[in-house]
C-alpha positions as a printed Julia matrix, in Angstrom:
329×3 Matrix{Float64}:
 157.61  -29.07  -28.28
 154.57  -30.96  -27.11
 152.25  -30.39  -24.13
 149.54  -32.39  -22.66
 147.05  -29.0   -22.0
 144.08  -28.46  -19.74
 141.66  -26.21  -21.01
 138.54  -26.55  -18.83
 137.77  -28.27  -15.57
 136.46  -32.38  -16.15
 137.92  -32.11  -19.46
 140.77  -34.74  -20.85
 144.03  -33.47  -21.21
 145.06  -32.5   -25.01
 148.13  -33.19  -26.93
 149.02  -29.85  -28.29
 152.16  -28.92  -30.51
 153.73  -25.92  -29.43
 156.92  -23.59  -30.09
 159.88  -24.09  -28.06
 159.34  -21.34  -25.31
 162.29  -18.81  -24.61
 163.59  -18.26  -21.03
 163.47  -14.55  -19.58
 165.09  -12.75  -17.49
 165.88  -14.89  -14.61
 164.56  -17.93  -16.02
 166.01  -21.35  -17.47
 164.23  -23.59  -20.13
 164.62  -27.26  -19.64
 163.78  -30.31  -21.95
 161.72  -32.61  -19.36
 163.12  -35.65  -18.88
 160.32  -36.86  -16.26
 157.81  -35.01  -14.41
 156.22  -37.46  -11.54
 151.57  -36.78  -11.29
 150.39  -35.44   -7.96
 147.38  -35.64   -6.7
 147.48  -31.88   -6.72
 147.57  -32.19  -10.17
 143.98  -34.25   -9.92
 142.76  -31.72   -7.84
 143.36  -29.01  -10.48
 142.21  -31.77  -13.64
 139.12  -32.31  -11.49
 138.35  -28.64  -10.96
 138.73  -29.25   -7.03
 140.93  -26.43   -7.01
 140.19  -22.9    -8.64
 141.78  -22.48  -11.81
 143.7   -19.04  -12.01
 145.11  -19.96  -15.67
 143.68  -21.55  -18.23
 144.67  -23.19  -20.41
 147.38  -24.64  -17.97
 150.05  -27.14  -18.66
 149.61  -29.29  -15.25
 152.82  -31.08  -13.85
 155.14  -29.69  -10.8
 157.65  -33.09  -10.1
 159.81  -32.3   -12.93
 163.2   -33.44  -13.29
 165.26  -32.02  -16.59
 168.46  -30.88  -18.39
 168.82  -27.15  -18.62
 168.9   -25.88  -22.24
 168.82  -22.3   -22.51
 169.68  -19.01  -19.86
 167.67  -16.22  -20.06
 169.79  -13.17  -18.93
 170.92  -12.71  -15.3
 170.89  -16.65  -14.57
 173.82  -17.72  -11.91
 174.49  -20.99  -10.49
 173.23  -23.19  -13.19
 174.89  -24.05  -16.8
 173.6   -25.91  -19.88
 173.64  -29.42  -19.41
 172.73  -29.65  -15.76
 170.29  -31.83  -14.79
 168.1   -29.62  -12.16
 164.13  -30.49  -10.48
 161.17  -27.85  -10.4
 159.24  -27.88   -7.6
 155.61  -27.26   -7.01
 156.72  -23.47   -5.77
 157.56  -21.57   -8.89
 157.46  -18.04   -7.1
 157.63  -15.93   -4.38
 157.74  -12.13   -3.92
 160.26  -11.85   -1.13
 158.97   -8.83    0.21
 155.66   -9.68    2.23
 155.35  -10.72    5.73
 155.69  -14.24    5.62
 158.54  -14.2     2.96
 160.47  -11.83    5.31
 160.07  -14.32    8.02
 160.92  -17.54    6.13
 157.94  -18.75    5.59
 157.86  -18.36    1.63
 155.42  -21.32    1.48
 152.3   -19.07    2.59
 153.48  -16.17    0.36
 150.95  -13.83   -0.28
 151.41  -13.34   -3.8
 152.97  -17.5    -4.87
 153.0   -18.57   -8.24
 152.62  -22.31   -8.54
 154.1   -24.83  -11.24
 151.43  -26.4   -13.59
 148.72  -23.81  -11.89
 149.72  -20.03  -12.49
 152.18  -21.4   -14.94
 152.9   -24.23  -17.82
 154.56  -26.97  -15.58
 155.92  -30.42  -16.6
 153.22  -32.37  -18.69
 155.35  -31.34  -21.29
 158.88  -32.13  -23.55
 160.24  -28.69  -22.75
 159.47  -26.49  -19.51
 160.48  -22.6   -18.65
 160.73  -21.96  -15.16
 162.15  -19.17  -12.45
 166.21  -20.28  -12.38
 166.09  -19.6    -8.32
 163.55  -21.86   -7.57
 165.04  -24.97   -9.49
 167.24  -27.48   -7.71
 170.36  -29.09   -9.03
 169.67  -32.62   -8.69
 173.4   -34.33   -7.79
 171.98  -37.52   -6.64
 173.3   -40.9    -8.26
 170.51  -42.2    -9.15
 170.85  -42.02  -13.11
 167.09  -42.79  -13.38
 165.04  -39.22  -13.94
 161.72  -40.98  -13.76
 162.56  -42.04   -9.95
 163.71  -38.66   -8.99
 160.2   -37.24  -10.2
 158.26  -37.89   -6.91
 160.68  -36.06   -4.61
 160.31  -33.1    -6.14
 156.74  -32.88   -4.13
 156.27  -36.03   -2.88
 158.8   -36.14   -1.09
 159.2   -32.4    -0.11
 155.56  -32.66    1.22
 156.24  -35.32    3.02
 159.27  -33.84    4.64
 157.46  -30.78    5.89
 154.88  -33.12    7.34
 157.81  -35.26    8.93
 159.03  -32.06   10.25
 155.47  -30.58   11.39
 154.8   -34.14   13.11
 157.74  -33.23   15.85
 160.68  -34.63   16.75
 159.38  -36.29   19.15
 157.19  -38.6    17.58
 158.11  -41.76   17.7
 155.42  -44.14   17.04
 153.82  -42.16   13.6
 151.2   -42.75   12.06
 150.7   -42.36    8.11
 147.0   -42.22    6.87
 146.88  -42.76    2.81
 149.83  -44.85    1.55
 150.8   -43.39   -1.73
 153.45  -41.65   -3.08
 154.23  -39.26   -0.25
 153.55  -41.9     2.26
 155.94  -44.55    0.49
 158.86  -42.01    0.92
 157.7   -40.34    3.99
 157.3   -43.59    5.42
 161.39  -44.87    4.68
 162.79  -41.29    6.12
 160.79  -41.85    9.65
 162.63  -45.2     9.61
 165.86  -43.94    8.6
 165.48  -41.55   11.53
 164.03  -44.77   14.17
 160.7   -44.04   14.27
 158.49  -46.62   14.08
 155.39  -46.24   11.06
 152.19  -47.35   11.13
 150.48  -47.41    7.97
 146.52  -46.89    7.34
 145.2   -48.17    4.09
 141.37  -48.38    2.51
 139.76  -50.96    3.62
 140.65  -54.26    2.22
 143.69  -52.93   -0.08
 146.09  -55.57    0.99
 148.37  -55.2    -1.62
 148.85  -51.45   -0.21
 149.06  -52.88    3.44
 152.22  -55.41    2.16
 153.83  -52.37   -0.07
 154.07  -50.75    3.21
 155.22  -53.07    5.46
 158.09  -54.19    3.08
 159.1   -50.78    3.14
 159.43  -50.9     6.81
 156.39  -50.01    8.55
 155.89  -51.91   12.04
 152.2   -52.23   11.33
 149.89  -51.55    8.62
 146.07  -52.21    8.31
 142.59  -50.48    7.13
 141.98  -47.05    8.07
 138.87  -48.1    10.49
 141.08  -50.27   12.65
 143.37  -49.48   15.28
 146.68  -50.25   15.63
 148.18  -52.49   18.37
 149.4   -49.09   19.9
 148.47  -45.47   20.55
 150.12  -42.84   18.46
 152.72  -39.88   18.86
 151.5   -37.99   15.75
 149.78  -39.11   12.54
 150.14  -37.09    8.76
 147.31  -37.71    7.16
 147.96  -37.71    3.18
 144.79  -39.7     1.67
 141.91  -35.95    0.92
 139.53  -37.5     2.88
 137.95  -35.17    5.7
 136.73  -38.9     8.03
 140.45  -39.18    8.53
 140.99  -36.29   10.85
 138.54  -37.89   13.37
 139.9   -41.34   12.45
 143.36  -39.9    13.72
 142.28  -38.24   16.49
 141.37  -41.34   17.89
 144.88  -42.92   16.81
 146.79  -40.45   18.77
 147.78  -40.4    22.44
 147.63  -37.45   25.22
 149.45  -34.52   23.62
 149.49  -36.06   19.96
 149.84  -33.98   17.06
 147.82  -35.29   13.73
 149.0   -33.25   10.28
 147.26  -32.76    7.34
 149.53  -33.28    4.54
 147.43  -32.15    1.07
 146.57  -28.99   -0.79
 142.82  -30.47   -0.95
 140.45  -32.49    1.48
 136.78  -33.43    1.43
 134.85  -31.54    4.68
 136.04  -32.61    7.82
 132.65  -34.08    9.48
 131.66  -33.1    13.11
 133.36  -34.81   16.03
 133.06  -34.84   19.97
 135.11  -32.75   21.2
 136.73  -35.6    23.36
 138.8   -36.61   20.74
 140.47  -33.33   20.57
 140.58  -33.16   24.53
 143.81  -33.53   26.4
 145.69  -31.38   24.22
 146.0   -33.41   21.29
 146.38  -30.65   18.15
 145.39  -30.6    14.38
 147.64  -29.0    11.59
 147.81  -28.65    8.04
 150.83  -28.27    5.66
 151.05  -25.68    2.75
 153.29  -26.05    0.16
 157.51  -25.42    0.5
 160.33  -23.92    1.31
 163.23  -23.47   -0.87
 165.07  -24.43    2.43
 162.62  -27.87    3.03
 164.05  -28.56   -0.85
 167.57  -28.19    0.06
 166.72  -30.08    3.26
 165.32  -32.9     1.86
 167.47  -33.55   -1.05
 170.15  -33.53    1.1
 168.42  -36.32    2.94
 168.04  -38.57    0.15
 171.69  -38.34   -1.12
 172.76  -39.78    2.23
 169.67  -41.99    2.75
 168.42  -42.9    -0.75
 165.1   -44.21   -0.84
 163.4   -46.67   -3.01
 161.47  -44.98   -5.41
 158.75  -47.3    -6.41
 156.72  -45.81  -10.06
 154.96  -46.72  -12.76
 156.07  -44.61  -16.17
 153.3   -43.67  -18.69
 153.98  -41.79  -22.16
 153.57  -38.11  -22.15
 150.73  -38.64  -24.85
 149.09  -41.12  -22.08
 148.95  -38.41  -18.67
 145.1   -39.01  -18.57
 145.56  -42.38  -18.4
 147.8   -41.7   -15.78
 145.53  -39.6   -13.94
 142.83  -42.16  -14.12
 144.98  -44.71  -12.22
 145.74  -42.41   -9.54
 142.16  -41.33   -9.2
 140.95  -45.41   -8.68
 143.98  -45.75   -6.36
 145.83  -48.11   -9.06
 149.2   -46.64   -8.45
 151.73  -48.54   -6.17
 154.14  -45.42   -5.43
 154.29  -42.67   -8.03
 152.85  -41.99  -11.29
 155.9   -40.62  -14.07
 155.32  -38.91  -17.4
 157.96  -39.78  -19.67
 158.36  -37.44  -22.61
């Protein structure tokens, strides 16, 4: 097999040759057909994150065909095309796993950070916490992105409320670009923040439905019910604050942000609220993919070589990526 491997923080990616890996108890091994890059995975490439494992394989939007059960597997045969999701593990028996909440486990193990994820031709992971992937889109390289991008996004739909109409997305990438065609599935209406001067950005989302879209320092033409804010920039939170009406919610959609810089307090006044999103739920997974079989969604990406994942990495880091990035082995 072949894996594009990190081995310090900063560092490029390199192409390593490796033995096809056997699946334990529990587990299935899958030859990748795609595995979408998340800005998570920057984070970790970038040393933003800490790094429990190195060397790591990076890569937690995969999309493959099962090859080999290790022993105990149910619910999955060879030949089935299944996704891996950015939560490889939980322990099931601490407080918040008992409760449901499995995303803020206390003891998680996370694909391509505590273990070899989907940079890669061939990927082992935990059989319960893969997905069968029944959708009819034939195309693995567009199911990549909703194996975080668009389960992130879904929790932040969800954390947003029901109740917000007019919503507000802040960064208009690859969670955004899905995120952004569920709210309007669902009549919302989406207003779309961009950097400054990135018109091409501001048309993407606006042809994807979005009532209004302009530069993150204006305003738009009317206040907001809630606002996810997916770009890692701290400035947003104030930015949003300011976006949202009496009561409005703003959610912070990423793993990672730059420092959130002081505000008046105003802005938080009248009972508007701030909120951050961790990780999954098996449950959000289901969910969601349920979703997109009866509301598919355009997956917009650009596909890259395996051999070529820092040069994908480098196009999401200058914000050259319309959509998703997708590793092709």
């Amino acid at each position: 097999m072949h894996a594009m491997v990190l081995s310090a923080p900063m560092l490029p990616l390199e192409l390593e040759r490796r033995k096809v890996p056997l699946p334990g108890p529990g587990e299935l091994r899958l030859r990748v057909l795609a595995c979408a890059v998340c800005r998570t995975d920057l984070h970790i490439v970038d040393g933003e994150l800490p790094l429990p494992v190195l060397p790591i394989v990076p890569g937690h939007e995969i999309v493959g065909v099962v090859e080999a059960l290790g022993a105990g597997v149910e619910g999955h045969r060879i030949g089935d095309r299944v996704g891996v999701p950015w939560l490889g593990h939980s322990c099931g028996c601490c407080a918040f796993c008992i409760t449901g909440c499995e995303n803020l486990c206390d003891a998680p193990r996370f694909t391509g950070y505590h273990r070899d994820g989907g940079f890669a031709s061939h990927v082992v992971a935990e059989a319960v916490f893969c997905f069968p992937l029944a959708m009819p889109e034939p195309d693995a390289a567009r199911l990549a992105p909703l194996l975080c991008a668009g389960l992130i996004g879904w929790r932040s739909l969800k954390a947003a409320g029901e109740g917000a109409h007019r919503l507000g997305l802040f960064g208009f990438g690859a969670a955004a670009h899905l995120v952004a065609q569920a709210a309007v599935a669902q009549g919302r209406d989406v207003y779309a923040y961009t950097r400054p001067g990135d018109h091409e950005a501001q048309a993407f989302a606006r042809g994807l439905g979005a009532r209004w879209a302009g530069a993150s320092d204006e305003q738009a033409p009317e206040s907001l019910d809630a606002a996810i804010i997916f770009a890692p920039a701290g400035e947003l939170v104030p930015a949003a604050l300011r976006a949202v009406r009496k009561g409005g919610r703003v959610v912070c959609g990423g793993i990672h942000m730059s420092d959130i810089p002081a505000f008046p307090y105003r802005l938080l006044w009248e009972e508007r609220s701030v909120a951050s999103v961790a990780n999954l739920t098996r449950a959000d997974a289901r969910e969601f993919l349920d979703f997109a079989q009866t509301h598919p969604l355009q997956v917009h990406v650009r596909t890259y070589p395996l051999a070529q994942a820092n040069e994908a990495l480098a196009d999401l880091r200058a914000g050259r990526i319309e959509g998703a990035a997708v590793l092709v082995p």
